[in-house]
Tab-separated table of C-alpha atoms in Angstrom:
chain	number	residue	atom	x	y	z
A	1	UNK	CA	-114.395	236.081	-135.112
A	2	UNK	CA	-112.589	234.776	-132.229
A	3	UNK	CA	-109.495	237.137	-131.387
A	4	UNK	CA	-106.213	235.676	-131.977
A	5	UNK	CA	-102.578	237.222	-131.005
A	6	UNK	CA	-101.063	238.517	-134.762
A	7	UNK	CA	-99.499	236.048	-136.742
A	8	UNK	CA	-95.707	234.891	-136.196
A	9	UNK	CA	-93.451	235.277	-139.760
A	10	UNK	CA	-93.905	232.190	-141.305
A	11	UNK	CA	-97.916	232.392	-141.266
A	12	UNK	CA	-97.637	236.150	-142.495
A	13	UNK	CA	-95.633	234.749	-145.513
A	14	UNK	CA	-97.945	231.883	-146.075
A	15	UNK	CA	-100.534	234.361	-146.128
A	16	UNK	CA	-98.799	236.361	-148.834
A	17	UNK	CA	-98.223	233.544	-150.451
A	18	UNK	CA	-102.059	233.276	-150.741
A	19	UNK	CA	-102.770	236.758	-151.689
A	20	UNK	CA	-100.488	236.779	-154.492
A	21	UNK	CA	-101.753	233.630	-155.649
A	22	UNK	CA	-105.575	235.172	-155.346
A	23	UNK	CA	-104.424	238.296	-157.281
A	24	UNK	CA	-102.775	236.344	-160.162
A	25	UNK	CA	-105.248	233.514	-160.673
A	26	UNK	CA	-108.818	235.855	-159.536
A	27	UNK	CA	-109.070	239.130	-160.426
A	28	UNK	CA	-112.627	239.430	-159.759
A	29	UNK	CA	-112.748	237.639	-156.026
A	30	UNK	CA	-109.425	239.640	-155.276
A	31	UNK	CA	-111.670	242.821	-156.633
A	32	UNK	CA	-113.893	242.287	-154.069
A	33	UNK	CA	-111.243	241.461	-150.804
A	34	UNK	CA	-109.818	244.204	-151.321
A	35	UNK	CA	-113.564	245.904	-149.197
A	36	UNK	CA	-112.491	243.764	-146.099
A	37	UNK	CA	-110.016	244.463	-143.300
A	38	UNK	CA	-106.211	242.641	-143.465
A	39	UNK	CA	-107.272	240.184	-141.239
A	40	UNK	CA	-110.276	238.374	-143.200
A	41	UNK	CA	-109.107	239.603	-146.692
A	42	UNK	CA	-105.482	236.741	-145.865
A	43	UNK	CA	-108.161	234.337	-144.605
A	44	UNK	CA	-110.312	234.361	-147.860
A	45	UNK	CA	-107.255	234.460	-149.728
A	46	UNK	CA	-105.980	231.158	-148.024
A	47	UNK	CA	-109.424	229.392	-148.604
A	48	UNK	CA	-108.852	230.652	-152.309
A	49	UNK	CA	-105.617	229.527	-152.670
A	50	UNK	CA	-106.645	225.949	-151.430
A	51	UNK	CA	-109.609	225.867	-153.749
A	52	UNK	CA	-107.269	226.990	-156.357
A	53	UNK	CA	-105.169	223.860	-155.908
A	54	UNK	CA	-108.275	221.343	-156.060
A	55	UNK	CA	-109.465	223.267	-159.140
A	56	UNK	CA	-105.929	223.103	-160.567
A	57	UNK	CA	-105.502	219.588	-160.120
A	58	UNK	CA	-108.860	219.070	-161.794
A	59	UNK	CA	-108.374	221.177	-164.810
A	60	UNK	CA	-104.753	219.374	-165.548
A	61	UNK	CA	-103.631	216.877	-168.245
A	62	UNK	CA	-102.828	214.366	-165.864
A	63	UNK	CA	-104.298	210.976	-166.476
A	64	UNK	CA	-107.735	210.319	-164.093
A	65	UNK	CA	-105.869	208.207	-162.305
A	66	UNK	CA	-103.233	210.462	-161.031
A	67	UNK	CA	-105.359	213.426	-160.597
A	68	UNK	CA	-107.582	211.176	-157.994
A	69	UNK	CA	-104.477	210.456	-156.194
A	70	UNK	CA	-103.338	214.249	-155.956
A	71	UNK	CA	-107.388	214.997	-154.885
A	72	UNK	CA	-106.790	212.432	-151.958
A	73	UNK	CA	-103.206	213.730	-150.820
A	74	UNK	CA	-105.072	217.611	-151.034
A	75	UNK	CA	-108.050	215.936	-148.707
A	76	UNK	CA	-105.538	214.228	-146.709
A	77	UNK	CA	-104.118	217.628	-145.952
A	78	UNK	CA	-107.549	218.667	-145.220
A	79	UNK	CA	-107.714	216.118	-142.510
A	80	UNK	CA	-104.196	217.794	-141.258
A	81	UNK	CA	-105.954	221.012	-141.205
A	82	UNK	CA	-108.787	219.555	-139.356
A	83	UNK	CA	-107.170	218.268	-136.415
A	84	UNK	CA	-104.733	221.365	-136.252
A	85	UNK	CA	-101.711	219.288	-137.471
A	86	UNK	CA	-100.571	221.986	-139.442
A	87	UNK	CA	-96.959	223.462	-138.270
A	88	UNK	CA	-96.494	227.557	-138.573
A	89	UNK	CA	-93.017	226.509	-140.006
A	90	UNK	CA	-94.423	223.024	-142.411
A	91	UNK	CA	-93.263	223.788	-145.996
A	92	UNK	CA	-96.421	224.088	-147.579
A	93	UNK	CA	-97.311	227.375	-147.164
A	94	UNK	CA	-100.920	226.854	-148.206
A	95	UNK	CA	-101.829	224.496	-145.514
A	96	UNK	CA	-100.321	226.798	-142.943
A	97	UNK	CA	-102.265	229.868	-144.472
A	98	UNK	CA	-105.462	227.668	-144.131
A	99	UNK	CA	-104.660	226.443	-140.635
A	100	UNK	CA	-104.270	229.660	-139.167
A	101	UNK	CA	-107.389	230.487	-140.723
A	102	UNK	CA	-109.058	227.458	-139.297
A	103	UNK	CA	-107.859	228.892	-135.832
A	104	UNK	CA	-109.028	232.068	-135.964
A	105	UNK	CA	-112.844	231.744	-137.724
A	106	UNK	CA	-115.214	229.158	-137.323
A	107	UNK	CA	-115.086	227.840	-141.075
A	108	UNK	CA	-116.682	224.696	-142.055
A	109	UNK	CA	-113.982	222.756	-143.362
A	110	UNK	CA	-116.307	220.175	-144.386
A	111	UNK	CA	-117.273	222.838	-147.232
A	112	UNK	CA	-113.391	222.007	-148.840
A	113	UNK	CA	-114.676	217.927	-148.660
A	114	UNK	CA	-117.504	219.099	-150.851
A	115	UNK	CA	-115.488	221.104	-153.187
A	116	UNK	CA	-113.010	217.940	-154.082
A	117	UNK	CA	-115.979	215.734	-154.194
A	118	UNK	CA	-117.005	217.955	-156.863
A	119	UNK	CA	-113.848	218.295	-158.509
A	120	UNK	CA	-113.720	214.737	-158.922
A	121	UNK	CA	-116.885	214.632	-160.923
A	122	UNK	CA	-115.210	216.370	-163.023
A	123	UNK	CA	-112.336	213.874	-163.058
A	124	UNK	CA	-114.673	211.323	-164.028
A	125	UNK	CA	-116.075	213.220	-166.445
A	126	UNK	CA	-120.160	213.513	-165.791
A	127	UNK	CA	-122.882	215.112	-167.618
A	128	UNK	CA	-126.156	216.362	-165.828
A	129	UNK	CA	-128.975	215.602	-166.821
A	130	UNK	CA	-131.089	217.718	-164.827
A	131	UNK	CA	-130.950	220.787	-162.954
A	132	UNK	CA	-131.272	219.428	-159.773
A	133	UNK	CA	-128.177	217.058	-160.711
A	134	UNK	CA	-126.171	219.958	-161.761
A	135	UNK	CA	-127.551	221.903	-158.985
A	136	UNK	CA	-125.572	219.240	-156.736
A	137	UNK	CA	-122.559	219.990	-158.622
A	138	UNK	CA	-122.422	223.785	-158.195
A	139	UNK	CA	-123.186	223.435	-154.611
A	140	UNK	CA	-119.859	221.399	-154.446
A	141	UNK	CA	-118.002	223.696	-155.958
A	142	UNK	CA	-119.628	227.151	-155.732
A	143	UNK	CA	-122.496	227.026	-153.028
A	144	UNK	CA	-119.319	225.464	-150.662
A	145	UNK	CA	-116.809	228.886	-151.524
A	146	UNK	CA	-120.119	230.598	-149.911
A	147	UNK	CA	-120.176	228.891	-146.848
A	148	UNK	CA	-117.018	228.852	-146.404
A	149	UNK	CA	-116.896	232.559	-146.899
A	150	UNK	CA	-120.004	233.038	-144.366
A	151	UNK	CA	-117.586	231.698	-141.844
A	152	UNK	CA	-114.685	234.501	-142.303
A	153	UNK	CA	-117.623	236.873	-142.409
A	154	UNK	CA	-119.875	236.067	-139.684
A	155	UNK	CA	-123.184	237.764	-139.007
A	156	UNK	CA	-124.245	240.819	-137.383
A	157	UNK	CA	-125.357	240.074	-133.776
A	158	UNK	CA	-128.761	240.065	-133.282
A	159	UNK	CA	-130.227	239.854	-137.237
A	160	UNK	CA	-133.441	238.438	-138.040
A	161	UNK	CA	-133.085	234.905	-139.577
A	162	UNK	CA	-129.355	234.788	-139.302
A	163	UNK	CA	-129.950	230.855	-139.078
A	164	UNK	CA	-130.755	231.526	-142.835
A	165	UNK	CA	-127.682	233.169	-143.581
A	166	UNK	CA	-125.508	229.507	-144.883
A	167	UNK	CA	-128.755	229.172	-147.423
A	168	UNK	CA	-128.141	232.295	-149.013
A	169	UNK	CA	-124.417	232.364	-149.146
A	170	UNK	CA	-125.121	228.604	-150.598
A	171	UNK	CA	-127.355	229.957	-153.300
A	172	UNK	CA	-125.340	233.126	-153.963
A	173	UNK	CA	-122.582	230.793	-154.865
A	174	UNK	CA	-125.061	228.688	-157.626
A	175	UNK	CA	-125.817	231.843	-158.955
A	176	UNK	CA	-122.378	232.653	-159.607
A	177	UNK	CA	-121.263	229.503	-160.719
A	178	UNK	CA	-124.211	229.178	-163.473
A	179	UNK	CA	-123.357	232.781	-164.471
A	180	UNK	CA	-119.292	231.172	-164.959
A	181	UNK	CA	-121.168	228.039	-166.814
A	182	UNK	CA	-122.519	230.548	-169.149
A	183	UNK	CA	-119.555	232.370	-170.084
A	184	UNK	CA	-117.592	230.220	-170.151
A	185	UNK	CA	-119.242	227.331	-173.013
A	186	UNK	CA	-117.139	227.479	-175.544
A	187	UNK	CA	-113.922	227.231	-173.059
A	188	UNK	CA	-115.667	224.048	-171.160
A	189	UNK	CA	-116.080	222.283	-174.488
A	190	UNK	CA	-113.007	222.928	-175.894
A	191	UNK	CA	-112.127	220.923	-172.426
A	192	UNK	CA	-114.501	218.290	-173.510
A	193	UNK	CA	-116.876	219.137	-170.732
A	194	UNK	CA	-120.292	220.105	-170.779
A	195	UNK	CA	-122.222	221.477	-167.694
A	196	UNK	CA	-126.186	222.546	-169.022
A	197	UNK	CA	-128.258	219.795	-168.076
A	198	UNK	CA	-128.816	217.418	-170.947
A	199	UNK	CA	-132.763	217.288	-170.802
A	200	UNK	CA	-132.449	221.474	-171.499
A	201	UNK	CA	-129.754	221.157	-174.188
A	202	UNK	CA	-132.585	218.913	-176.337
A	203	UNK	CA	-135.307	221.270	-175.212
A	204	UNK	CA	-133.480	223.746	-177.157
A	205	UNK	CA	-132.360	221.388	-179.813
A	206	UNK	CA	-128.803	221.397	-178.744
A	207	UNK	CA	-128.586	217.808	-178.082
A	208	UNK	CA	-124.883	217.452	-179.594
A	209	UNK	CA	-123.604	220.501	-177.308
A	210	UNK	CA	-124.321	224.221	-176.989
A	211	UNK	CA	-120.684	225.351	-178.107
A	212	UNK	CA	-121.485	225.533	-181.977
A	213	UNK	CA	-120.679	228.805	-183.298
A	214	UNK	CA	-122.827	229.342	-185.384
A	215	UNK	CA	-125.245	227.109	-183.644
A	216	UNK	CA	-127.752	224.785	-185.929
A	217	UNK	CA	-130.176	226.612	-187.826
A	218	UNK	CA	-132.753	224.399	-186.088
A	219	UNK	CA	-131.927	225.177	-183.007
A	220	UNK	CA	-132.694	228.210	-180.200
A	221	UNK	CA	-129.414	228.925	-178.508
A	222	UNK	CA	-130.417	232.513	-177.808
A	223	UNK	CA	-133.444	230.309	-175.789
A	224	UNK	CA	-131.343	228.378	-173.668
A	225	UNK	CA	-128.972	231.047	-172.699
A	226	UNK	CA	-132.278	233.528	-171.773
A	227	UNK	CA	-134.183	230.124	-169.876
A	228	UNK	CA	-130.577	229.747	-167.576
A	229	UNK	CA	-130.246	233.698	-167.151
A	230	UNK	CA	-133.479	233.771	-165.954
A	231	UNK	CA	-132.874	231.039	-163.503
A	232	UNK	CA	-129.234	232.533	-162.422
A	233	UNK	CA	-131.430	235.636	-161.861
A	234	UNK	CA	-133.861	234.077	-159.267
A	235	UNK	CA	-131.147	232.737	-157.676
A	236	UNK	CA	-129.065	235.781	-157.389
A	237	UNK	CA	-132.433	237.304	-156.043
A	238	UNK	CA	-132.583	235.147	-152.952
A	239	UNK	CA	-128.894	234.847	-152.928
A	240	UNK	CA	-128.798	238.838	-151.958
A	241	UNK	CA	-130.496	238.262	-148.915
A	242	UNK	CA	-127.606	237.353	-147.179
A	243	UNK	CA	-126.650	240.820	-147.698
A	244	UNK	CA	-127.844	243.014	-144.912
A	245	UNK	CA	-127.421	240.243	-142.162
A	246	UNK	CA	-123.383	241.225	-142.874
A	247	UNK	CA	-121.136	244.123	-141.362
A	248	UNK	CA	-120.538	246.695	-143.597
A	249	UNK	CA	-117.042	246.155	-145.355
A	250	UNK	CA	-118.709	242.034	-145.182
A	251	UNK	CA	-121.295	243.177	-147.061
A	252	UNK	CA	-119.892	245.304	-149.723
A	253	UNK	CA	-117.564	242.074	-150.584
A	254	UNK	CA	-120.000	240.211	-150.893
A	255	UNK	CA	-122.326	242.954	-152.730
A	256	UNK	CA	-118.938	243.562	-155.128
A	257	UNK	CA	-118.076	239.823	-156.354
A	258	UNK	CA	-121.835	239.254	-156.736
A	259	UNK	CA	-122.319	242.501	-158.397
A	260	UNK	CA	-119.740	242.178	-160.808
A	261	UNK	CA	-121.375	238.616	-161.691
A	262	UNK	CA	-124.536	240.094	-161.641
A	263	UNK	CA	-123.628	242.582	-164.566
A	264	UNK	CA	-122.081	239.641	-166.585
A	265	UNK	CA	-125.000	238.004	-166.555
A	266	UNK	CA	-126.592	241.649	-168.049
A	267	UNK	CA	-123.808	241.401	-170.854
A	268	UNK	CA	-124.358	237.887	-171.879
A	269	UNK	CA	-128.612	238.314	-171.349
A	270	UNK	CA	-128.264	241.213	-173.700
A	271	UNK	CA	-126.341	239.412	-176.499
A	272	UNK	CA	-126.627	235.573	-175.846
A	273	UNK	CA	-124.046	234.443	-179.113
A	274	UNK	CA	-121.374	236.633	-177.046
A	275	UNK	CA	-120.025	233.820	-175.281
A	276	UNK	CA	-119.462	231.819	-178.082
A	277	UNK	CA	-117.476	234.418	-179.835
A	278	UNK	CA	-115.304	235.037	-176.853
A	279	UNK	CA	-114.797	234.842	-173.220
A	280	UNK	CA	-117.423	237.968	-171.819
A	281	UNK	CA	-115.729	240.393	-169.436
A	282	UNK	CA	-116.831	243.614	-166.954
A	283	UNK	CA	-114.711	246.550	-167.864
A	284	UNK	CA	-112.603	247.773	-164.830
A	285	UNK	CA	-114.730	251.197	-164.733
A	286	UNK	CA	-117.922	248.955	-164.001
A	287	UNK	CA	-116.295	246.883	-161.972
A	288	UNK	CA	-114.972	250.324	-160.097
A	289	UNK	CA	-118.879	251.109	-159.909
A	290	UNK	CA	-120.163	247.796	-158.133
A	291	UNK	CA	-117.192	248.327	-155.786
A	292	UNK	CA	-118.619	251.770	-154.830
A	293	UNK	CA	-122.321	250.659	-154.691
A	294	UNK	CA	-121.845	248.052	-152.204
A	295	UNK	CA	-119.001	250.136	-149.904
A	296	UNK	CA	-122.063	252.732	-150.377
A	297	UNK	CA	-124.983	249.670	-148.937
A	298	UNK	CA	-126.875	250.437	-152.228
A	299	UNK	CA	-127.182	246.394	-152.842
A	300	UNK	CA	-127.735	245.806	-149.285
A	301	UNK	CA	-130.711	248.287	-148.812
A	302	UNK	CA	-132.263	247.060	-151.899
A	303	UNK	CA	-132.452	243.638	-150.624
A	304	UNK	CA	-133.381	244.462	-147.038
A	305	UNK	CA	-136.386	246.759	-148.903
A	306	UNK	CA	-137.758	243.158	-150.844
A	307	UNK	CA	-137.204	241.371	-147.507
A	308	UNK	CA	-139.990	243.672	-146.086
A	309	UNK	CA	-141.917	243.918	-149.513
């Protein structure tokens, strides 16, 4: 982290602007900040509350059209950001949130181009037929959050492999956003979207969609849901490495939002039809739990121990 003089008034209440906006709209991401010092806990909060407004724009009602336009005016401020033509006084309390950020930590902006580029496929409304197509996808919109959180984070001088470290934060973020494609099915349909790739959905026989509740009697939802748990699973497995190349109160961030994902993914493994029934949630004790086991370096250890395995 380069050291920067504290922020003047107007940034402080752009950042609060953020972190209010984090705390409202992601209760699980704004579980885990609250591990990291003031400093990189408003910086994560102003990347969130940028990706909030690219995710917002593509999750309206507006007409395609429109919703392109307001995805190039939002890169357009990107490009603002970019070449530090952000005011601590401009009106838009976002941009100056993510400007200061931009000053202070090396984060790859480039990672926000990737998130609107993926936001716009859902604009236009595509289906995957593959995993590797859909793997494109999350890394757009999940494995970018990662980097982009890698960069607030930084590494600890001196670990093995840190030149690694953007790979795993990449793939932590698939794993998470395959665990949110899971729960959340029966919301994404009733949005007219579907993200499991199509040649899987037959596979299963759940050519017309996965979001039937009850699901054809022909057909082996449980299946699909165990084939992509298994998969979010590997990926969460190699996704974890990132974990002791991080500073402590990095790492137990990192070790809570994953966590809590992690135990989702137990939830909806353990009863597959769940997430048709309803939108699956971690009680606040568990979440209280993963908190404490990665402020403790529980997750961390574990994955340094399979490194050397």
């Amino acid at each position: 982290m380069t050291k920067s003089p504290a922020a003047p008034a107007p940034v402080l209440a752009a950042y609060q602007y953020c972190e209010a906006v984090t705390g409202h709209q992601a209760k699980n991401f704004a579980y885990g900040i609250r591990l990291l010092t003031v400093p990189r806990r408003r910086a994560l909060s102003a990347l969130y509350a940028f990706s909030r407004r690219v995710d917002d724009i593509g999750d309206g009602t507006l007409p395609a059209a429109e919703k392109e336009e307001r995805l190039g005016a939002t890169r357009e401020l990107l490009e603002r950001v970019r070449t530090d033509r952000v005011a601590e006084d401009d009106t838009d309390p976002v941009a100056v949130a993510l400007a200061d950020t931009a000053r202070r930590y090396p984060v790859p902006l480039e990672a926000l181009d990737e998130l609107i580029d993926g936001v716009l496929m859902d604009v236009h409304g595509r289906r995957y037929e593959t995993w590797d197509e859909l793997r494109t996808y999350c890394r757009c919109v999940a494995g970018a959050v990662g980097r982009l959180s890698l960069g607030v984070f930084g590494t600890v001088p001196g670990v093995r492999d840190a030149d690694r470290a953007p790979e795993y934060a990449d793939t932590l973020g698939l794993a998470l956003q395959l665990t949110n494609i899971l729960r959340d099915i029966r919301e994404d349909a009733g949005n007219g979207r579907s993200y499991l790739p199509d040649e899987e959905l037959r596979k299963f026989g759940l050519a017309e969609g996965a979001h039937h509740d009850p699901p054809r009697e022909d057909a082996d939802f449980g299946g699909l849901v165990r084939f992509q748990v298994r998969r979010a699973r590997e990926l969460f497995a190699d996704g974890f490495r990132l974990l002791p190349m991080l500073d402590r109160r990095s790492g137990a961030c990192v070790a809570a939002m994953a966590g809590i994902y992690h135990r989702l993914l137990d939830r909806i493994a353990a009863d597959p039809h769940a997430v048709l029934r309803g939108r699956v949630a971690l009680p606040t004790a568990q979440k209280a739990l993963v908190a404490v086991r990665g402020l403790a370096g529980l997750d961390a250890r574990r994955a340094a121990l399979r490194e050397r395995g």
